[in-house]
JSON list of C-alpha atoms in Angstrom, two decimals:
[
{"chain": "A", "resi": 1, "resn": "MET", "atom": "CA", "xyz": [-14.79, -30.51, -1.10]},
{"chain": "A", "resi": 2, "resn": "ARG", "atom": "CA", "xyz": [-15.47, -26.92, -2.11]},
{"chain": "A", "resi": 3, "resn": "ARG", "atom": "CA", "xyz": [-16.53, -24.21, 0.33]},
{"chain": "A", "resi": 4, "resn": "ASN", "atom": "CA", "xyz": [-16.44, -20.44, 1.02]},
{"chain": "A", "resi": 5, "resn": "LEU", "atom": "CA", "xyz": [-13.53, -19.04, 3.13]},
{"chain": "A", "resi": 6, "resn": "ASP", "atom": "CA", "xyz": [-14.66, -17.01, 6.11]},
{"chain": "A", "resi": 7, "resn": "GLU", "atom": "CA", "xyz": [-12.91, -13.45, 6.51]},
{"chain": "A", "resi": 8, "resn": "LYS", "atom": "CA", "xyz": [-10.14, -14.79, 8.78]},
{"chain": "A", "resi": 9, "resn": "GLU", "atom": "CA", "xyz": [-9.19, -17.27, 6.30]},
{"chain": "A", "resi": 10, "resn": "CYS", "atom": "CA", "xyz": [-9.35, -14.67, 3.38]},
{"chain": "A", "resi": 11, "resn": "ALA", "atom": "CA", "xyz": [-7.19, -12.40, 5.48]},
{"chain": "A", "resi": 12, "resn": "ALA", "atom": "CA", "xyz": [-4.65, -15.38, 6.34]},
{"chain": "A", "resi": 13, "resn": "LEU", "atom": "CA", "xyz": [-4.58, -15.97, 2.48]},
{"chain": "A", "resi": 14, "resn": "LEU", "atom": "CA", "xyz": [-3.72, -12.27, 1.80]},
{"chain": "A", "resi": 15, "resn": "GLU", "atom": "CA", "xyz": [-0.89, -12.20, 4.44]},
{"chain": "A", "resi": 16, "resn": "HIS", "atom": "CA", "xyz": [0.97, -15.12, 3.20]},
{"chain": "A", "resi": 17, "resn": "ASN", "atom": "CA", "xyz": [1.12, -13.72, -0.35]},
{"chain": "A", "resi": 18, "resn": "TYR", "atom": "CA", "xyz": [2.46, -10.71, -2.16]},
{"chain": "A", "resi": 19, "resn": "ILE", "atom": "CA", "xyz": [1.36, -11.08, -5.79]},
{"chain": "A", "resi": 20, "resn": "GLY", "atom": "CA", "xyz": [-2.24, -10.59, -7.14]},
{"chain": "A", "resi": 21, "resn": "ARG", "atom": "CA", "xyz": [-4.14, -9.33, -9.85]},
{"chain": "A", "resi": 22, "resn": "LEU", "atom": "CA", "xyz": [-5.45, -5.79, -9.73]},
{"chain": "A", "resi": 23, "resn": "ALA", "atom": "CA", "xyz": [-8.76, -4.92, -11.58]},
{"chain": "A", "resi": 24, "resn": "TYR", "atom": "CA", "xyz": [-9.74, -1.51, -12.57]},
{"chain": "A", "resi": 25, "resn": "ILE", "atom": "CA", "xyz": [-12.49, 0.00, -15.03]},
{"chain": "A", "resi": 26, "resn": "SER", "atom": "CA", "xyz": [-11.20, 2.02, -18.13]},
{"chain": "A", "resi": 27, "resn": "GLY", "atom": "CA", "xyz": [-13.44, 3.04, -20.71]},
{"chain": "A", "resi": 28, "resn": "GLY", "atom": "CA", "xyz": [-16.17, 1.02, -19.39]},
{"chain": "A", "resi": 29, "resn": "TYR", "atom": "CA", "xyz": [-14.29, -2.11, -19.55]},
{"chain": "A", "resi": 30, "resn": "PRO", "atom": "CA", "xyz": [-12.31, -3.96, -16.78]},
{"chain": "A", "resi": 31, "resn": "HIS", "atom": "CA", "xyz": [-8.66, -4.23, -16.96]},
{"chain": "A", "resi": 32, "resn": "ILE", "atom": "CA", "xyz": [-6.46, -6.66, -15.00]},
{"chain": "A", "resi": 33, "resn": "VAL", "atom": "CA", "xyz": [-2.80, -6.17, -14.14]},
{"chain": "A", "resi": 34, "resn": "PRO", "atom": "CA", "xyz": [-0.37, -8.25, -11.98]},
{"chain": "A", "resi": 35, "resn": "ILE", "atom": "CA", "xyz": [1.00, -6.21, -8.93]},
{"chain": "A", "resi": 36, "resn": "THR", "atom": "CA", "xyz": [3.11, -6.74, -6.08]},
{"chain": "A", "resi": 37, "resn": "TYR", "atom": "CA", "xyz": [1.27, -5.84, -2.99]},
{"chain": "A", "resi": 38, "resn": "PHE", "atom": "CA", "xyz": [1.54, -5.80, 1.09]},
{"chain": "A", "resi": 39, "resn": "TYR", "atom": "CA", "xyz": [-1.62, -6.59, 3.15]},
{"chain": "A", "resi": 40, "resn": "ASP", "atom": "CA", "xyz": [-1.76, -4.53, 6.40]},
{"chain": "A", "resi": 41, "resn": "SER", "atom": "CA", "xyz": [-4.14, -6.43, 8.67]},
{"chain": "A", "resi": 42, "resn": "GLU", "atom": "CA", "xyz": [-3.91, -3.58, 11.28]},
{"chain": "A", "resi": 43, "resn": "THR", "atom": "CA", "xyz": [-5.56, -1.09, 8.79]},
{"chain": "A", "resi": 44, "resn": "ASN", "atom": "CA", "xyz": [-7.39, -3.75, 6.61]},
{"chain": "A", "resi": 45, "resn": "THR", "atom": "CA", "xyz": [-5.83, -2.27, 3.52]},
{"chain": "A", "resi": 46, "resn": "ILE", "atom": "CA", "xyz": [-3.52, -3.32, 0.44]},
{"chain": "A", "resi": 47, "resn": "THR", "atom": "CA", "xyz": [-0.60, -1.08, -0.38]},
{"chain": "A", "resi": 48, "resn": "SER", "atom": "CA", "xyz": [1.18, -1.11, -3.75]},
{"chain": "A", "resi": 49, "resn": "TYR", "atom": "CA", "xyz": [2.95, 1.26, -6.06]},
{"chain": "A", "resi": 50, "resn": "SER", "atom": "CA", "xyz": [3.30, 1.99, -9.48]},
{"chain": "A", "resi": 51, "resn": "SER", "atom": "CA", "xyz": [4.66, 4.71, -12.05]},
{"chain": "A", "resi": 52, "resn": "GLU", "atom": "CA", "xyz": [2.60, 7.15, -13.51]},
{"chain": "A", "resi": 53, "resn": "GLY", "atom": "CA", "xyz": [0.55, 5.69, -16.30]},
{"chain": "A", "resi": 54, "resn": "HIS", "atom": "CA", "xyz": [-2.67, 4.09, -17.51]},
{"chain": "A", "resi": 55, "resn": "LYS", "atom": "CA", "xyz": [-3.58, 2.25, -14.54]},
{"chain": "A", "resi": 56, "resn": "ILE", "atom": "CA", "xyz": [-3.14, 5.25, -11.99]},
{"chain": "A", "resi": 57, "resn": "GLN", "atom": "CA", "xyz": [-4.64, 7.58, -14.38]},
{"chain": "A", "resi": 58, "resn": "GLU", "atom": "CA", "xyz": [-7.83, 5.31, -14.72]},
{"chain": "A", "resi": 59, "resn": "MET", "atom": "CA", "xyz": [-8.17, 4.56, -10.84]},
{"chain": "A", "resi": 60, "resn": "ARG", "atom": "CA", "xyz": [-7.94, 8.36, -10.16]},
{"chain": "A", "resi": 61, "resn": "LYS", "atom": "CA", "xyz": [-11.25, 8.57, -12.37]},
{"chain": "A", "resi": 62, "resn": "ASN", "atom": "CA", "xyz": [-12.95, 5.48, -11.17]},
{"chain": "A", "resi": 63, "resn": "THR", "atom": "CA", "xyz": [-11.88, 4.47, -7.62]},
{"chain": "A", "resi": 64, "resn": "ALA", "atom": "CA", "xyz": [-13.67, 1.22, -7.51]},
{"chain": "A", "resi": 65, "resn": "VAL", "atom": "CA", "xyz": [-10.98, -1.45, -7.61]},
{"chain": "A", "resi": 66, "resn": "CYS", "atom": "CA", "xyz": [-10.61, -5.27, -7.04]},
{"chain": "A", "resi": 67, "resn": "LEU", "atom": "CA", "xyz": [-7.77, -7.62, -6.15]},
{"chain": "A", "resi": 68, "resn": "ALA", "atom": "CA", "xyz": [-7.65, -11.44, -6.79]},
{"chain": "A", "resi": 69, "resn": "VAL", "atom": "CA", "xyz": [-5.19, -13.46, -5.04]},
{"chain": "A", "resi": 70, "resn": "ASP", "atom": "CA", "xyz": [-4.70, -17.31, -5.44]},
{"chain": "A", "resi": 71, "resn": "GLU", "atom": "CA", "xyz": [-2.78, -20.09, -3.97]},
{"chain": "A", "resi": 72, "resn": "ILE", "atom": "CA", "xyz": [-3.19, -23.08, -6.38]},
{"chain": "A", "resi": 73, "resn": "ALA", "atom": "CA", "xyz": [-1.37, -26.29, -5.72]},
{"chain": "A", "resi": 74, "resn": "SER", "atom": "CA", "xyz": [-3.42, -28.26, -8.35]},
{"chain": "A", "resi": 75, "resn": "ILE", "atom": "CA", "xyz": [-6.88, -28.49, -10.25]},
{"chain": "A", "resi": 76, "resn": "SER", "atom": "CA", "xyz": [-8.41, -29.82, -7.14]},
{"chain": "A", "resi": 77, "resn": "ASN", "atom": "CA", "xyz": [-6.42, -28.16, -4.57]},
{"chain": "A", "resi": 78, "resn": "TRP", "atom": "CA", "xyz": [-6.40, -24.36, -4.25]},
{"chain": "A", "resi": 79, "resn": "LYS", "atom": "CA", "xyz": [-7.72, -21.00, -2.52]},
{"chain": "A", "resi": 80, "resn": "SER", "atom": "CA", "xyz": [-8.73, -17.94, -4.03]},
{"chain": "A", "resi": 81, "resn": "VAL", "atom": "CA", "xyz": [-9.76, -14.33, -2.54]},
{"chain": "A", "resi": 82, "resn": "LEU", "atom": "CA", "xyz": [-11.33, -11.43, -4.21]},
{"chain": "A", "resi": 83, "resn": "VAL", "atom": "CA", "xyz": [-11.02, -8.08, -2.57]},
{"chain": "A", "resi": 84, "resn": "GLN", "atom": "CA", "xyz": [-13.45, -5.27, -3.34]},
{"chain": "A", "resi": 85, "resn": "GLY", "atom": "CA", "xyz": [-12.34, -1.72, -2.41]},
{"chain": "A", "resi": 86, "resn": "THR", "atom": "CA", "xyz": [-11.60, 1.78, -3.40]},
{"chain": "A", "resi": 87, "resn": "PHE", "atom": "CA", "xyz": [-8.32, 3.22, -4.63]},
{"chain": "A", "resi": 88, "resn": "GLU", "atom": "CA", "xyz": [-6.58, 5.93, -2.49]},
{"chain": "A", "resi": 89, "resn": "GLU", "atom": "CA", "xyz": [-3.40, 7.70, -3.73]},
{"chain": "A", "resi": 90, "resn": "LEU", "atom": "CA", "xyz": [-1.12, 8.78, -0.85]},
{"chain": "A", "resi": 91, "resn": "SER", "atom": "CA", "xyz": [1.25, 11.52, -0.91]},
{"chain": "A", "resi": 92, "resn": "ARG", "atom": "CA", "xyz": [4.51, 12.85, 0.97]},
{"chain": "A", "resi": 93, "resn": "ILE", "atom": "CA", "xyz": [5.04, 11.23, 4.34]},
{"chain": "A", "resi": 94, "resn": "ASP", "atom": "CA", "xyz": [1.97, 9.13, 4.26]},
{"chain": "A", "resi": 95, "resn": "ALA", "atom": "CA", "xyz": [3.51, 7.66, 0.91]},
{"chain": "A", "resi": 96, "resn": "LYS", "atom": "CA", "xyz": [7.02, 7.53, 2.21]},
{"chain": "A", "resi": 97, "resn": "HIS", "atom": "CA", "xyz": [5.85, 5.56, 5.50]},
{"chain": "A", "resi": 98, "resn": "MET", "atom": "CA", "xyz": [3.75, 3.05, 3.43]},
{"chain": "A", "resi": 99, "resn": "LEU", "atom": "CA", "xyz": [6.40, 2.61, 0.90]},
{"chain": "A", "resi": 100, "resn": "HIS", "atom": "CA", "xyz": [8.75, 1.56, 3.57]},
{"chain": "A", "resi": 101, "resn": "GLU", "atom": "CA", "xyz": [5.86, -0.70, 5.21]},
{"chain": "A", "resi": 102, "resn": "PHE", "atom": "CA", "xyz": [5.28, -2.33, 1.95]},
{"chain": "A", "resi": 103, "resn": "SER", "atom": "CA", "xyz": [9.08, -3.06, 1.37]},
{"chain": "A", "resi": 104, "resn": "GLU", "atom": "CA", "xyz": [9.24, -4.60, 4.89]},
{"chain": "A", "resi": 105, "resn": "GLY", "atom": "CA", "xyz": [6.12, -6.60, 4.60]},
{"chain": "A", "resi": 106, "resn": "VAL", "atom": "CA", "xyz": [6.90, -8.20, 1.22]},
{"chain": "A", "resi": 107, "resn": "LYS", "atom": "CA", "xyz": [10.38, -9.09, 2.31]},
{"chain": "A", "resi": 108, "resn": "LYS", "atom": "CA", "xyz": [8.80, -10.84, 5.41]},
{"chain": "A", "resi": 109, "resn": "VAL", "atom": "CA", "xyz": [6.46, -12.81, 3.27]},
{"chain": "A", "resi": 110, "resn": "ILE", "atom": "CA", "xyz": [9.07, -13.96, 1.00]},
{"chain": "A", "resi": 111, "resn": "LYS", "atom": "CA", "xyz": [11.27, -14.98, 4.03]},
{"chain": "A", "resi": 112, "resn": "ASN", "atom": "CA", "xyz": [8.39, -16.81, 5.80]},
{"chain": "A", "resi": 113, "resn": "ASN", "atom": "CA", "xyz": [7.44, -18.67, 2.51]},
{"chain": "A", "resi": 114, "resn": "TYR", "atom": "CA", "xyz": [10.76, -19.43, 1.05]},
{"chain": "A", "resi": 115, "resn": "GLY", "atom": "CA", "xyz": [13.10, -18.81, 3.72]},
{"chain": "A", "resi": 116, "resn": "GLU", "atom": "CA", "xyz": [15.10, -16.29, 1.57]},
{"chain": "A", "resi": 117, "resn": "HIS", "atom": "CA", "xyz": [16.32, -12.74, 2.37]},
{"chain": "A", "resi": 118, "resn": "PRO", "atom": "CA", "xyz": [15.39, -10.99, -0.89]},
{"chain": "A", "resi": 119, "resn": "LYS", "atom": "CA", "xyz": [18.12, -8.39, -1.99]},
{"chain": "A", "resi": 120, "resn": "TYR", "atom": "CA", "xyz": [15.94, -7.20, -5.09]},
{"chain": "A", "resi": 121, "resn": "ILE", "atom": "CA", "xyz": [13.36, -5.42, -3.18]},
{"chain": "A", "resi": 122, "resn": "SER", "atom": "CA", "xyz": [15.12, -2.25, -2.34]},
{"chain": "A", "resi": 123, "resn": "GLU", "atom": "CA", "xyz": [14.32, 0.31, 0.30]},
{"chain": "A", "resi": 124, "resn": "PHE", "atom": "CA", "xyz": [12.04, 2.55, -1.71]},
{"chain": "A", "resi": 125, "resn": "SER", "atom": "CA", "xyz": [11.17, 5.13, 0.89]},
{"chain": "A", "resi": 126, "resn": "ALA", "atom": "CA", "xyz": [14.32, 7.16, 0.12]},
{"chain": "A", "resi": 127, "resn": "LYS", "atom": "CA", "xyz": [13.07, 7.60, -3.24]},
{"chain": "A", "resi": 128, "resn": "ILE", "atom": "CA", "xyz": [10.01, 9.07, -2.61]},
{"chain": "A", "resi": 129, "resn": "ASP", "atom": "CA", "xyz": [11.02, 12.55, -2.94]},
{"chain": "A", "resi": 130, "resn": "ALA", "atom": "CA", "xyz": [12.94, 12.03, -6.22]},
{"chain": "A", "resi": 131, "resn": "GLU", "atom": "CA", "xyz": [11.46, 13.37, -9.62]},
{"chain": "A", "resi": 132, "resn": "ASP", "atom": "CA", "xyz": [10.50, 9.85, -10.73]},
{"chain": "A", "resi": 133, "resn": "ALA", "atom": "CA", "xyz": [9.25, 8.75, -7.60]},
{"chain": "A", "resi": 134, "resn": "PRO", "atom": "CA", "xyz": [6.77, 5.77, -7.64]},
{"chain": "A", "resi": 135, "resn": "ILE", "atom": "CA", "xyz": [3.04, 6.54, -7.02]},
{"chain": "A", "resi": 136, "resn": "VAL", "atom": "CA", "xyz": [2.04, 4.97, -3.79]},
{"chain": "A", "resi": 137, "resn": "PHE", "atom": "CA", "xyz": [-1.57, 3.89, -3.22]},
{"chain": "A", "resi": 138, "resn": "ARG", "atom": "CA", "xyz": [-3.65, 1.73, -1.13]},
{"chain": "A", "resi": 139, "resn": "MET", "atom": "CA", "xyz": [-6.84, 0.01, -1.57]},
{"chain": "A", "resi": 140, "resn": "LYS", "atom": "CA", "xyz": [-9.43, 0.39, 1.43]},
{"chain": "A", "resi": 141, "resn": "ILE", "atom": "CA", "xyz": [-11.04, -3.12, 1.60]},
{"chain": "A", "resi": 142, "resn": "LYS", "atom": "CA", "xyz": [-14.81, -2.94, 1.72]},
{"chain": "A", "resi": 143, "resn": "GLU", "atom": "CA", "xyz": [-15.33, -6.71, 1.10]},
{"chain": "A", "resi": 144, "resn": "LEU", "atom": "CA", "xyz": [-13.34, -10.03, 1.09]},
{"chain": "A", "resi": 145, "resn": "THR", "atom": "CA", "xyz": [-14.74, -13.42, -0.37]},
{"chain": "A", "resi": 146, "resn": "GLY", "atom": "CA", "xyz": [-12.98, -16.43, -0.96]},
{"chain": "A", "resi": 147, "resn": "LYS", "atom": "CA", "xyz": [-13.33, -19.96, -2.02]},
{"chain": "A", "resi": 148, "resn": "LEU", "atom": "CA", "xyz": [-11.23, -23.17, -1.44]},
{"chain": "A", "resi": 149, "resn": "ARG", "atom": "CA", "xyz": [-11.54, -26.59, -3.20]},
{"chain": "A", "resi": 150, "resn": "LYS", "atom": "CA", "xyz": [-9.47, -29.74, -1.63]},
{"chain": "A", "resi": 151, "resn": "ASN", "atom": "CA", "xyz": [-10.03, -32.98, -2.84]},
{"chain": "A", "resi": 152, "resn": "ASP", "atom": "CA", "xyz": [-8.20, -35.69, -0.53]},
{"chain": "A", "resi": 153, "resn": "TYR", "atom": "CA", "xyz": [-7.41, -38.45, -3.04]}
]
């Protein structure tokens, strides 16, 4: 059986995951990169971070972005969500607050999914004022669409 996911099911898939593929446009072509993200259901946004580089430079020029997140058990049992939205760079206190939310959110997803308390996700918010501070950004969600395939054999 194949069917579309409703908005609530799309949001649930985003909430239960933390790795996706971010798409942005550069030079008229799409680029896709894996990212770690946090979905904030209260603000309906995706938060992530990056160092200065190609991705950030290009998203500043063209703010239309997309995120794909999948849960794949097999070729006949999967869910997929596509998020359309706009890039927004955060700064100072907003960036510090969202980096903290990102860190706590990803830790919670990992704990809920795997029963682990990850030590490798450090507390980033203390680094926000450092010279090599990460660039914190969020994606304002404009549209969520999703598909599901599940065969009961």
